[in-house]
CSV table of C-alpha atoms in Angstrom, one decimal:
chain,number,residue,atom,x,y,z
G,1,UNK,CA,-159.9,120.7,32.9
G,2,UNK,CA,-159.9,116.9,33.4
G,3,UNK,CA,-158.0,115.3,30.6
G,4,UNK,CA,-160.1,112.2,30.3
G,5,UNK,CA,-163.4,113.8,29.2
G,6,UNK,CA,-162.3,116.9,27.4
G,7,UNK,CA,-163.7,117.0,23.9
G,8,UNK,CA,-160.8,117.2,21.5
G,9,UNK,CA,-161.9,116.4,17.9
G,10,UNK,CA,-162.5,119.1,15.4
G,11,UNK,CA,-166.0,117.8,14.8
G,12,UNK,CA,-166.8,118.0,18.5
G,13,UNK,CA,-165.5,121.6,18.6
G,14,UNK,CA,-167.5,122.5,15.5
G,15,UNK,CA,-170.6,121.0,17.0
G,16,UNK,CA,-170.1,122.9,20.3
G,17,UNK,CA,-169.8,126.2,18.4
G,18,UNK,CA,-173.0,125.5,16.5
G,19,UNK,CA,-174.7,124.7,19.9
G,20,UNK,CA,-173.3,127.9,21.4
G,21,UNK,CA,-174.9,129.8,18.4
G,22,UNK,CA,-178.3,128.5,19.8
G,23,UNK,CA,-177.6,130.0,23.2
G,24,UNK,CA,-176.6,126.6,24.8
G,25,UNK,CA,-174.8,127.5,28.0
G,26,UNK,CA,-173.7,123.9,28.6
G,27,UNK,CA,-172.0,123.8,25.2
G,28,UNK,CA,-170.4,127.2,25.9
G,29,UNK,CA,-168.8,125.8,29.1
G,30,UNK,CA,-167.7,122.6,27.3
G,31,UNK,CA,-166.2,124.6,24.5
G,32,UNK,CA,-164.4,126.7,27.2
G,33,UNK,CA,-163.1,123.6,28.9
G,34,UNK,CA,-161.9,122.2,25.6
G,35,UNK,CA,-160.2,125.2,24.2
G,36,UNK,CA,-159.5,127.9,26.9
G,37,UNK,CA,-156.0,126.6,27.8
G,38,UNK,CA,-154.9,126.8,24.1
G,39,UNK,CA,-156.4,130.3,23.6
G,40,UNK,CA,-155.1,131.5,27.0
G,41,UNK,CA,-151.6,130.3,25.9
G,42,UNK,CA,-151.9,132.4,22.7
G,43,UNK,CA,-153.1,135.5,24.6
G,44,UNK,CA,-150.2,135.1,27.1
G,45,UNK,CA,-147.7,134.7,24.3
G,46,UNK,CA,-148.9,137.8,22.5
G,47,UNK,CA,-149.4,140.0,25.6
G,48,UNK,CA,-146.7,138.7,27.8
G,49,UNK,CA,-148.7,139.8,30.8
G,50,UNK,CA,-151.0,137.5,32.9
G,51,UNK,CA,-153.6,140.1,33.9
G,52,UNK,CA,-154.0,141.4,30.4
G,53,UNK,CA,-154.2,137.9,29.0
G,54,UNK,CA,-156.9,136.9,31.5
G,55,UNK,CA,-158.9,140.0,30.6
G,56,UNK,CA,-158.6,139.3,26.9
G,57,UNK,CA,-159.5,135.6,27.3
G,58,UNK,CA,-162.8,136.6,28.9
G,59,UNK,CA,-163.4,139.1,26.1
G,60,UNK,CA,-162.6,136.4,23.6
G,61,UNK,CA,-165.2,134.0,25.0
G,62,UNK,CA,-167.8,136.8,25.1
G,63,UNK,CA,-167.1,137.4,21.4
G,64,UNK,CA,-167.4,133.6,20.8
G,65,UNK,CA,-170.8,133.5,22.5
G,66,UNK,CA,-172.0,136.5,20.6
G,67,UNK,CA,-170.6,135.7,17.1
G,68,UNK,CA,-171.0,131.9,17.1
G,69,UNK,CA,-174.1,132.3,14.9
G,70,UNK,CA,-171.9,133.8,12.2
G,71,UNK,CA,-169.3,131.1,12.4
G,72,UNK,CA,-170.8,129.1,9.6
G,73,UNK,CA,-170.7,132.1,7.3
G,74,UNK,CA,-167.0,132.1,7.2
G,75,UNK,CA,-165.0,129.3,5.6
G,76,UNK,CA,-162.7,128.7,8.5
G,77,UNK,CA,-162.1,125.5,10.4
G,78,UNK,CA,-163.3,125.7,14.0
G,79,UNK,CA,-159.9,126.0,15.6
G,80,UNK,CA,-158.7,128.5,13.1
G,81,UNK,CA,-161.8,130.6,13.8
G,82,UNK,CA,-161.2,130.4,17.6
G,83,UNK,CA,-157.5,131.2,17.3
G,84,UNK,CA,-158.2,134.1,15.0
G,85,UNK,CA,-160.7,135.6,17.4
G,86,UNK,CA,-158.1,135.2,20.2
G,87,UNK,CA,-155.2,136.5,18.2
G,88,UNK,CA,-157.1,139.6,17.0
G,89,UNK,CA,-158.4,140.5,20.5
G,90,UNK,CA,-154.9,140.0,22.0
G,91,UNK,CA,-153.2,142.0,19.3
G,92,UNK,CA,-155.8,144.8,19.5
G,93,UNK,CA,-155.1,145.0,23.2
G,94,UNK,CA,-151.3,145.0,22.6
G,95,UNK,CA,-151.6,147.9,20.2
G,96,UNK,CA,-153.8,150.0,22.6
G,97,UNK,CA,-151.3,149.2,25.4
G,98,UNK,CA,-148.4,150.3,23.2
G,99,UNK,CA,-150.0,153.6,22.6
G,100,UNK,CA,-150.0,154.1,26.3
G,101,UNK,CA,-146.5,152.8,27.1
G,102,UNK,CA,-143.2,153.0,25.2
G,103,UNK,CA,-142.7,150.7,22.3
G,104,UNK,CA,-139.0,150.0,23.0
G,105,UNK,CA,-139.9,148.7,26.5
G,106,UNK,CA,-142.4,146.2,25.1
G,107,UNK,CA,-140.0,145.0,22.5
G,108,UNK,CA,-137.3,144.1,25.0
G,109,UNK,CA,-139.7,141.7,26.7
G,110,UNK,CA,-140.6,139.8,23.5
G,111,UNK,CA,-139.4,136.2,23.7
G,112,UNK,CA,-137.9,134.4,20.8
G,113,UNK,CA,-140.6,133.1,18.5
G,114,UNK,CA,-138.6,130.3,16.9
G,115,UNK,CA,-140.3,126.9,17.3
G,116,UNK,CA,-138.7,124.8,20.0
G,117,UNK,CA,-137.4,121.3,19.0
G,118,UNK,CA,-139.7,119.7,21.6
G,119,UNK,CA,-142.7,121.3,20.1
G,120,UNK,CA,-141.9,120.3,16.6
G,121,UNK,CA,-141.3,116.7,17.7
G,122,UNK,CA,-145.0,116.3,18.7
G,123,UNK,CA,-146.4,118.6,16.0
G,124,UNK,CA,-149.1,117.7,13.5
G,125,UNK,CA,-148.4,117.1,9.9
G,126,UNK,CA,-149.5,120.7,9.1
G,127,UNK,CA,-147.2,122.1,11.7
G,128,UNK,CA,-144.3,120.0,10.4
G,129,UNK,CA,-145.0,121.3,6.9
G,130,UNK,CA,-145.0,124.9,7.8
G,131,UNK,CA,-141.9,124.4,10.0
G,132,UNK,CA,-140.2,122.8,7.0
G,133,UNK,CA,-141.3,125.7,4.7
G,134,UNK,CA,-140.2,128.3,7.3
G,135,UNK,CA,-136.8,126.6,7.5
G,136,UNK,CA,-136.4,127.3,3.7
G,137,UNK,CA,-136.5,131.0,4.4
G,138,UNK,CA,-133.6,132.9,5.8
G,139,UNK,CA,-133.7,132.4,9.6
G,140,UNK,CA,-134.4,136.1,10.5
G,141,UNK,CA,-137.2,136.3,7.9
G,142,UNK,CA,-138.8,133.1,9.3
G,143,UNK,CA,-138.4,134.6,12.7
G,144,UNK,CA,-140.1,137.8,11.5
G,145,UNK,CA,-143.1,135.9,10.2
G,146,UNK,CA,-143.4,134.0,13.5
G,147,UNK,CA,-142.9,137.2,15.5
G,148,UNK,CA,-145.8,138.8,13.7
G,149,UNK,CA,-148.0,135.8,14.1
G,150,UNK,CA,-147.2,134.8,17.7
G,151,UNK,CA,-146.0,138.1,19.2
G,152,UNK,CA,-148.2,140.5,17.3
G,153,UNK,CA,-145.1,142.5,16.2
G,154,UNK,CA,-146.0,145.4,13.8
G,155,UNK,CA,-143.9,146.4,10.7
G,156,UNK,CA,-142.4,149.2,12.9
G,157,UNK,CA,-141.5,146.6,15.7
G,158,UNK,CA,-139.9,144.3,13.1
G,159,UNK,CA,-138.0,147.1,11.4
G,160,UNK,CA,-136.5,148.3,14.7
G,161,UNK,CA,-135.8,144.7,15.7
G,162,UNK,CA,-133.8,143.9,12.5
G,163,UNK,CA,-132.4,147.5,12.1
G,164,UNK,CA,-133.9,148.0,8.6
G,165,UNK,CA,-136.1,150.8,7.2
G,166,UNK,CA,-139.9,150.0,7.4
G,167,UNK,CA,-140.3,149.7,3.7
G,168,UNK,CA,-137.5,147.3,3.4
G,169,UNK,CA,-139.0,145.2,6.1
G,170,UNK,CA,-142.3,145.2,4.3
G,171,UNK,CA,-140.7,144.1,1.0
G,172,UNK,CA,-138.8,141.3,2.9
G,173,UNK,CA,-141.8,140.0,4.6
G,174,UNK,CA,-144.1,140.1,1.6
G,175,UNK,CA,-141.5,138.1,-0.4
G,176,UNK,CA,-141.1,135.7,2.5
G,177,UNK,CA,-144.8,135.2,2.7
G,178,UNK,CA,-145.1,134.6,-1.1
G,179,UNK,CA,-142.3,132.0,-0.8
G,180,UNK,CA,-144.0,130.4,2.1
G,181,UNK,CA,-147.2,130.1,0.2
G,182,UNK,CA,-145.5,128.5,-2.8
G,183,UNK,CA,-143.7,126.0,-0.6
G,184,UNK,CA,-147.0,125.1,1.2
G,185,UNK,CA,-148.9,124.6,-2.0
G,186,UNK,CA,-146.5,122.1,-3.5
C,1,UNK,CA,-154.9,125.4,-0.7
C,2,UNK,CA,-154.1,126.0,-4.3
C,3,UNK,CA,-151.7,128.7,-5.4
C,4,UNK,CA,-153.2,131.6,-7.3
C,5,UNK,CA,-150.1,133.2,-8.6
C,6,UNK,CA,-151.3,134.3,-12.0
C,7,UNK,CA,-154.2,136.0,-10.3
C,8,UNK,CA,-156.9,134.6,-12.7
C,9,UNK,CA,-159.7,137.0,-11.6
C,10,UNK,CA,-157.7,140.0,-12.8
C,11,UNK,CA,-157.5,141.6,-9.3
C,12,UNK,CA,-154.6,143.6,-8.0
C,13,UNK,CA,-152.0,141.0,-7.4
C,14,UNK,CA,-151.0,142.8,-4.2
C,15,UNK,CA,-154.4,141.8,-2.8
C,16,UNK,CA,-153.0,138.5,-1.8
C,17,UNK,CA,-150.1,140.2,0.0
C,18,UNK,CA,-152.5,142.6,1.7
C,19,UNK,CA,-154.7,139.6,2.8
C,20,UNK,CA,-151.6,138.0,4.4
C,21,UNK,CA,-150.7,141.2,6.1
C,22,UNK,CA,-154.2,141.6,7.3
C,23,UNK,CA,-154.1,138.1,8.9
C,24,UNK,CA,-150.8,138.8,10.5
C,25,UNK,CA,-152.1,142.1,11.8
C,26,UNK,CA,-149.4,144.0,10.0
C,27,UNK,CA,-151.5,146.7,8.4
C,28,UNK,CA,-151.7,150.1,10.1
C,29,UNK,CA,-155.0,151.2,11.6
C,30,UNK,CA,-156.1,153.2,8.6
C,31,UNK,CA,-155.1,150.6,6.1
C,32,UNK,CA,-156.7,147.9,8.2
C,33,UNK,CA,-160.0,149.7,8.4
C,34,UNK,CA,-159.9,150.4,4.6
C,35,UNK,CA,-159.2,146.7,4.0
C,36,UNK,CA,-162.1,145.6,6.3
C,37,UNK,CA,-164.5,147.9,4.3
C,38,UNK,CA,-163.5,146.0,1.2
C,39,UNK,CA,-163.9,142.6,2.9
C,40,UNK,CA,-167.5,143.4,3.6
C,41,UNK,CA,-168.3,143.5,-0.1
C,42,UNK,CA,-165.5,141.5,-1.8
C,43,UNK,CA,-166.0,137.7,-1.5
C,44,UNK,CA,-162.8,136.9,-3.3
C,45,UNK,CA,-160.8,139.0,-0.9
C,46,UNK,CA,-162.5,137.2,2.0
C,47,UNK,CA,-161.4,133.9,0.4
C,48,UNK,CA,-157.8,135.1,0.4
C,49,UNK,CA,-158.0,136.1,4.0
C,50,UNK,CA,-159.5,132.7,5.0
C,51,UNK,CA,-156.8,130.9,3.0
C,52,UNK,CA,-154.0,132.8,4.8
C,53,UNK,CA,-155.6,132.2,8.2
C,54,UNK,CA,-155.6,128.4,7.5
C,55,UNK,CA,-152.1,128.5,6.0
C,56,UNK,CA,-150.6,130.3,9.0
C,57,UNK,CA,-152.6,128.7,11.9
C,58,UNK,CA,-150.2,125.7,12.3
C,59,UNK,CA,-147.7,128.2,13.7
C,60,UNK,CA,-149.9,128.4,16.7
C,61,UNK,CA,-149.2,124.8,17.5
C,62,UNK,CA,-145.9,126.0,18.9
C,63,UNK,CA,-147.8,127.7,21.7
C,64,UNK,CA,-148.2,125.5,24.8
C,65,UNK,CA,-151.7,125.5,26.4
C,66,UNK,CA,-151.8,127.2,29.8
C,67,UNK,CA,-154.8,126.6,32.1
C,68,UNK,CA,-156.5,129.9,32.9
C,69,UNK,CA,-157.5,130.7,36.5
C,70,UNK,CA,-160.9,129.3,37.6
C,71,UNK,CA,-162.5,132.7,38.1
C,72,UNK,CA,-162.7,133.3,34.4
C,73,UNK,CA,-164.8,130.2,33.8
C,74,UNK,CA,-167.0,131.2,36.7
C,75,UNK,CA,-167.5,134.8,35.3
C,76,UNK,CA,-168.3,133.4,31.8
C,77,UNK,CA,-170.8,130.9,33.2
C,78,UNK,CA,-172.6,133.9,34.9
C,79,UNK,CA,-172.3,135.9,31.7
C,80,UNK,CA,-173.9,133.2,29.6
C,81,UNK,CA,-176.7,132.6,32.1
C,82,UNK,CA,-177.4,136.4,32.2
C,83,UNK,CA,-177.4,136.6,28.4
C,84,UNK,CA,-180.0,133.9,28.2
C,85,UNK,CA,-182.2,135.7,30.7
C,86,UNK,CA,-181.8,139.0,28.9
C,87,UNK,CA,-184.5,138.8,26.2
C,88,UNK,CA,-187.1,138.3,28.9
C,89,UNK,CA,-185.8,141.3,30.8
C,90,UNK,CA,-186.0,143.5,27.7
C,91,UNK,CA,-189.6,142.5,27.0
C,92,UNK,CA,-191.2,145.2,29.2
C,93,UNK,CA,-192.2,144.0,32.6
C,94,UNK,CA,-190.9,140.5,33.2
C,95,UNK,CA,-192.7,137.8,35.1
C,96,UNK,CA,-190.1,138.1,37.8
C,97,UNK,CA,-190.8,141.8,38.1
C,98,UNK,CA,-194.5,141.2,38.3
C,99,UNK,CA,-194.0,138.6,41.0
C,100,UNK,CA,-191.7,141.1,42.8
C,101,UNK,CA,-194.5,143.7,42.6
C,102,UNK,CA,-197.0,141.2,44.0
C,103,UNK,CA,-194.4,140.4,46.6
C,104,UNK,CA,-194.3,144.0,47.7
C,105,UNK,CA,-198.1,143.8,48.2
C,106,UNK,CA,-197.6,140.7,50.1
C,107,UNK,CA,-195.1,142.4,52.3
C,108,UNK,CA,-197.7,145.1,53.1
C,109,UNK,CA,-200.1,142.3,53.9
C,110,UNK,CA,-197.5,140.7,56.1
C,111,UNK,CA,-196.9,143.9,58.0
C,112,UNK,CA,-200.6,144.1,58.6
C,113,UNK,CA,-200.5,140.5,59.7
C,114,UNK,CA,-197.7,141.3,62.1
C,115,UNK,CA,-199.8,144.2,63.5
C,116,UNK,CA,-202.7,141.9,63.8
C,117,UNK,CA,-200.5,139.3,65.5
C,118,UNK,CA,-199.7,141.8,68.2
C,119,UNK,CA,-203.4,141.9,69.0
C,120,UNK,CA,-204.2,138.4,68.1
C,121,UNK,CA,-201.2,136.4,69.5
C,122,UNK,CA,-202.8,133.1,68.4
C,123,UNK,CA,-202.6,134.0,64.6
C,124,UNK,CA,-199.3,133.3,63.0
C,125,UNK,CA,-198.3,135.6,60.1
C,126,UNK,CA,-197.8,133.8,56.8
C,127,UNK,CA,-194.3,133.5,55.4
C,128,UNK,CA,-193.8,136.2,52.9
C,129,UNK,CA,-190.0,136.1,52.3
C,130,UNK,CA,-188.5,135.0,49.0
C,131,UNK,CA,-188.2,131.5,47.7
C,132,UNK,CA,-185.9,130.5,44.9
C,133,UNK,CA,-186.2,128.3,41.8
C,134,UNK,CA,-183.8,127.2,39.1
C,135,UNK,CA,-184.7,125.5,35.9
C,136,UNK,CA,-181.7,123.6,34.8
C,137,UNK,CA,-181.6,123.1,31.0
C,138,UNK,CA,-180.1,120.1,29.2
C,139,UNK,CA,-178.1,120.3,26.0
C,140,UNK,CA,-181.2,120.3,23.8
C,141,UNK,CA,-182.8,123.1,25.8
C,142,UNK,CA,-185.3,120.8,27.6
C,143,UNK,CA,-185.8,120.9,31.3
C,144,UNK,CA,-183.3,118.6,32.9
C,145,UNK,CA,-184.4,119.2,36.5
C,146,UNK,CA,-186.1,121.9,38.6
C,147,UNK,CA,-184.5,123.0,41.8
C,148,UNK,CA,-186.4,124.8,44.6
C,149,UNK,CA,-185.0,126.4,47.7
C,150,UNK,CA,-186.8,127.8,50.7
C,151,UNK,CA,-184.3,130.0,52.6
C,152,UNK,CA,-186.0,129.0,55.9
C,153,UNK,CA,-184.6,125.5,55.5
C,154,UNK,CA,-181.3,124.0,54.5
C,155,UNK,CA,-182.4,121.7,51.8
C,156,UNK,CA,-182.4,122.1,48.0
C,157,UNK,CA,-185.2,120.1,46.5
C,158,UNK,CA,-184.7,118.7,43.0
C,159,UNK,CA,-187.7,117.4,41.0
C,160,UNK,CA,-188.1,115.7,37.7
C,161,UNK,CA,-184.5,114.9,37.2
C,162,UNK,CA,-184.3,113.5,33.6
C,163,UNK,CA,-180.5,113.5,32.8
C,164,UNK,CA,-178.5,110.3,33.2
C,165,UNK,CA,-174.8,109.9,33.5
C,166,UNK,CA,-172.9,107.9,30.8
C,167,UNK,CA,-172.1,104.3,31.8
C,168,UNK,CA,-169.7,104.1,34.7
C,169,UNK,CA,-170.1,107.8,35.6
C,170,UNK,CA,-172.0,109.6,38.2
C,171,UNK,CA,-173.9,113.0,38.3
C,172,UNK,CA,-172.5,115.7,40.5
C,173,UNK,CA,-174.3,118.9,41.5
C,174,UNK,CA,-172.5,122.2,41.7
C,175,UNK,CA,-173.3,125.7,42.9
C,176,UNK,CA,-171.5,128.7,41.7
C,177,UNK,CA,-172.5,131.6,44.1
C,178,UNK,CA,-172.8,135.0,42.5
C,179,UNK,CA,-169.3,136.6,42.3
C,180,UNK,CA,-167.6,133.4,43.4
C,181,UNK,CA,-164.3,132.3,41.9
C,182,UNK,CA,-165.0,128.6,42.0
C,183,UNK,CA,-168.1,126.3,42.3
C,184,UNK,CA,-169.0,124.5,45.5
C,185,UNK,CA,-169.9,120.8,45.2
C,186,UNK,CA,-173.3,120.1,46.6
C,187,UNK,CA,-172.7,116.3,46.3
C,188,UNK,CA,-173.4,113.4,44.1
C,189,UNK,CA,-176.9,112.8,42.8
C,190,UNK,CA,-178.6,109.4,43.3
C,191,UNK,CA,-180.4,108.0,40.3
C,192,UNK,CA,-183.9,109.2,41.5
C,193,UNK,CA,-186.0,111.9,40.0
C,194,UNK,CA,-186.9,113.5,43.4
C,195,UNK,CA,-183.9,114.4,45.5
C,196,UNK,CA,-183.5,116.5,48.7
C,197,UNK,CA,-179.9,117.9,48.8
C,198,UNK,CA,-178.9,119.0,52.3
C,199,UNK,CA,-176.9,122.3,52.2
C,200,UNK,CA,-174.2,123.6,54.4
C,201,UNK,CA,-174.8,127.1,55.7
C,202,UNK,CA,-172.1,128.4,53.3
C,203,UNK,CA,-173.8,126.7,50.3
C,204,UNK,CA,-177.3,127.8,51.4
C,205,UNK,CA,-176.1,131.4,51.5
C,206,UNK,CA,-174.8,131.1,48.0
C,207,UNK,CA,-178.1,129.9,46.4
C,208,UNK,CA,-179.8,133.2,45.8
C,209,UNK,CA,-178.4,134.6,42.5
C,210,UNK,CA,-176.2,131.6,42.1
C,211,UNK,CA,-175.8,129.2,39.2
C,212,UNK,CA,-176.5,125.4,39.4
C,213,UNK,CA,-174.7,123.0,37.2
C,214,UNK,CA,-174.8,119.2,36.9
C,215,UNK,CA,-171.7,117.5,35.5
C,216,UNK,CA,-170.8,113.9,34.8
C,217,UNK,CA,-167.8,112.7,36.8
C,218,UNK,CA,-165.9,109.5,37.7
C,219,UNK,CA,-167.4,107.3,40.5
C,220,UNK,CA,-166.8,109.1,43.8
C,221,UNK,CA,-167.1,112.5,42.2
C,222,UNK,CA,-164.7,115.0,40.6
C,223,UNK,CA,-161.1,114.5,41.7
C,224,UNK,CA,-160.7,118.2,41.5
C,225,UNK,CA,-162.2,121.3,43.1
C,226,UNK,CA,-164.5,121.9,40.2
C,227,UNK,CA,-166.2,119.9,37.5
C,228,UNK,CA,-163.9,117.8,35.3
C,229,UNK,CA,-166.5,116.1,33.0
C,230,UNK,CA,-169.1,117.5,30.6
C,231,UNK,CA,-171.7,119.9,32.0
C,232,UNK,CA,-175.0,118.1,31.4
C,233,UNK,CA,-177.4,120.8,32.7
C,234,UNK,CA,-177.2,124.4,33.9
C,235,UNK,CA,-179.5,127.0,35.2
C,236,UNK,CA,-179.6,130.3,37.1
C,237,UNK,CA,-181.3,130.6,40.5
C,238,UNK,CA,-184.1,133.1,40.3
C,239,UNK,CA,-186.2,134.6,43.1
C,240,UNK,CA,-190.0,133.9,43.0
């Protein structure tokens, strides 16, 4: 909501999650105010449908309320945990929706996942590093990794998109991920 | 984020690829469930998944934030308030239910009183309709303020206000009526512990079953239609 007072630091967000674990409604709403726009953006990107994204966002915060107590048990940083909850819920919805509709239709609406130059200009050092490492991969393979992460594309979607057999796609992507990991650990 | 290429713990080297595929949501339904069963018991595998989640999360920075519509926040505020009240509801007969039962008796008594009033026009029947109360909790769970509302009047009475705004900020009181999309501002709170807040007919109608919130805002109040600062206290209105 208002930009001036929104909590933004990682420590603040972590503190809010721990308060939510205690059933603190006020912390829950503050956490929502601080993170809902980011998580809604992610749901929208994956689902490409406003009504579905709204529905999933609500589901995501219900999960956050219920599972905040288990947050400490995993080793994730607070934003990674929140984004993971949102991505998983949105992709689960996408997969159920795809069972109901035709795959090909959904694929055509998928926007290009390549990072825009504006976004990389203001990106954090971590984002710059992963962008640099993705740039070392062949462009379509980097695009495939981002397509899986940001658009929830399955191996089947990726194989159809790039016109290769599913197993070839899997080999490509596994190799690309291994290269990405090596590049990031340097 | 160290590389574990040689796979020192002697596990299947494809575990790392599976962990990455799990994070990306690339595994098929059967494979995913099988992997999750392993995650429950294999700590090292959990570590690989967490490492991949951290490794890939900067990709999400490319996604621009989009403000969700206000009704989602409103629905979640109600949800959280209901969840807090839930344990009391599960514990057999709640205080509210007992009071409601007593109120039923009171209604019978009131009916009798009305009958009596027909014969004894000088005796006024006692008020037996509902009243409302909300305990607004502060961040540490302590009582920040109690609000009382008698539906015969148009005033919400706050007592024992113990929260203070940060320097240069003011306290603003909000009402989120049940099922409403956005909160209504009930006004700015003066720095006194006892406050009588006059309500418009629209606000008064929204008090039963509503949610009260106090936020801290810039002088003059929130520049937007809803709270912009931190929520300092919150509580659900209950019938007594």
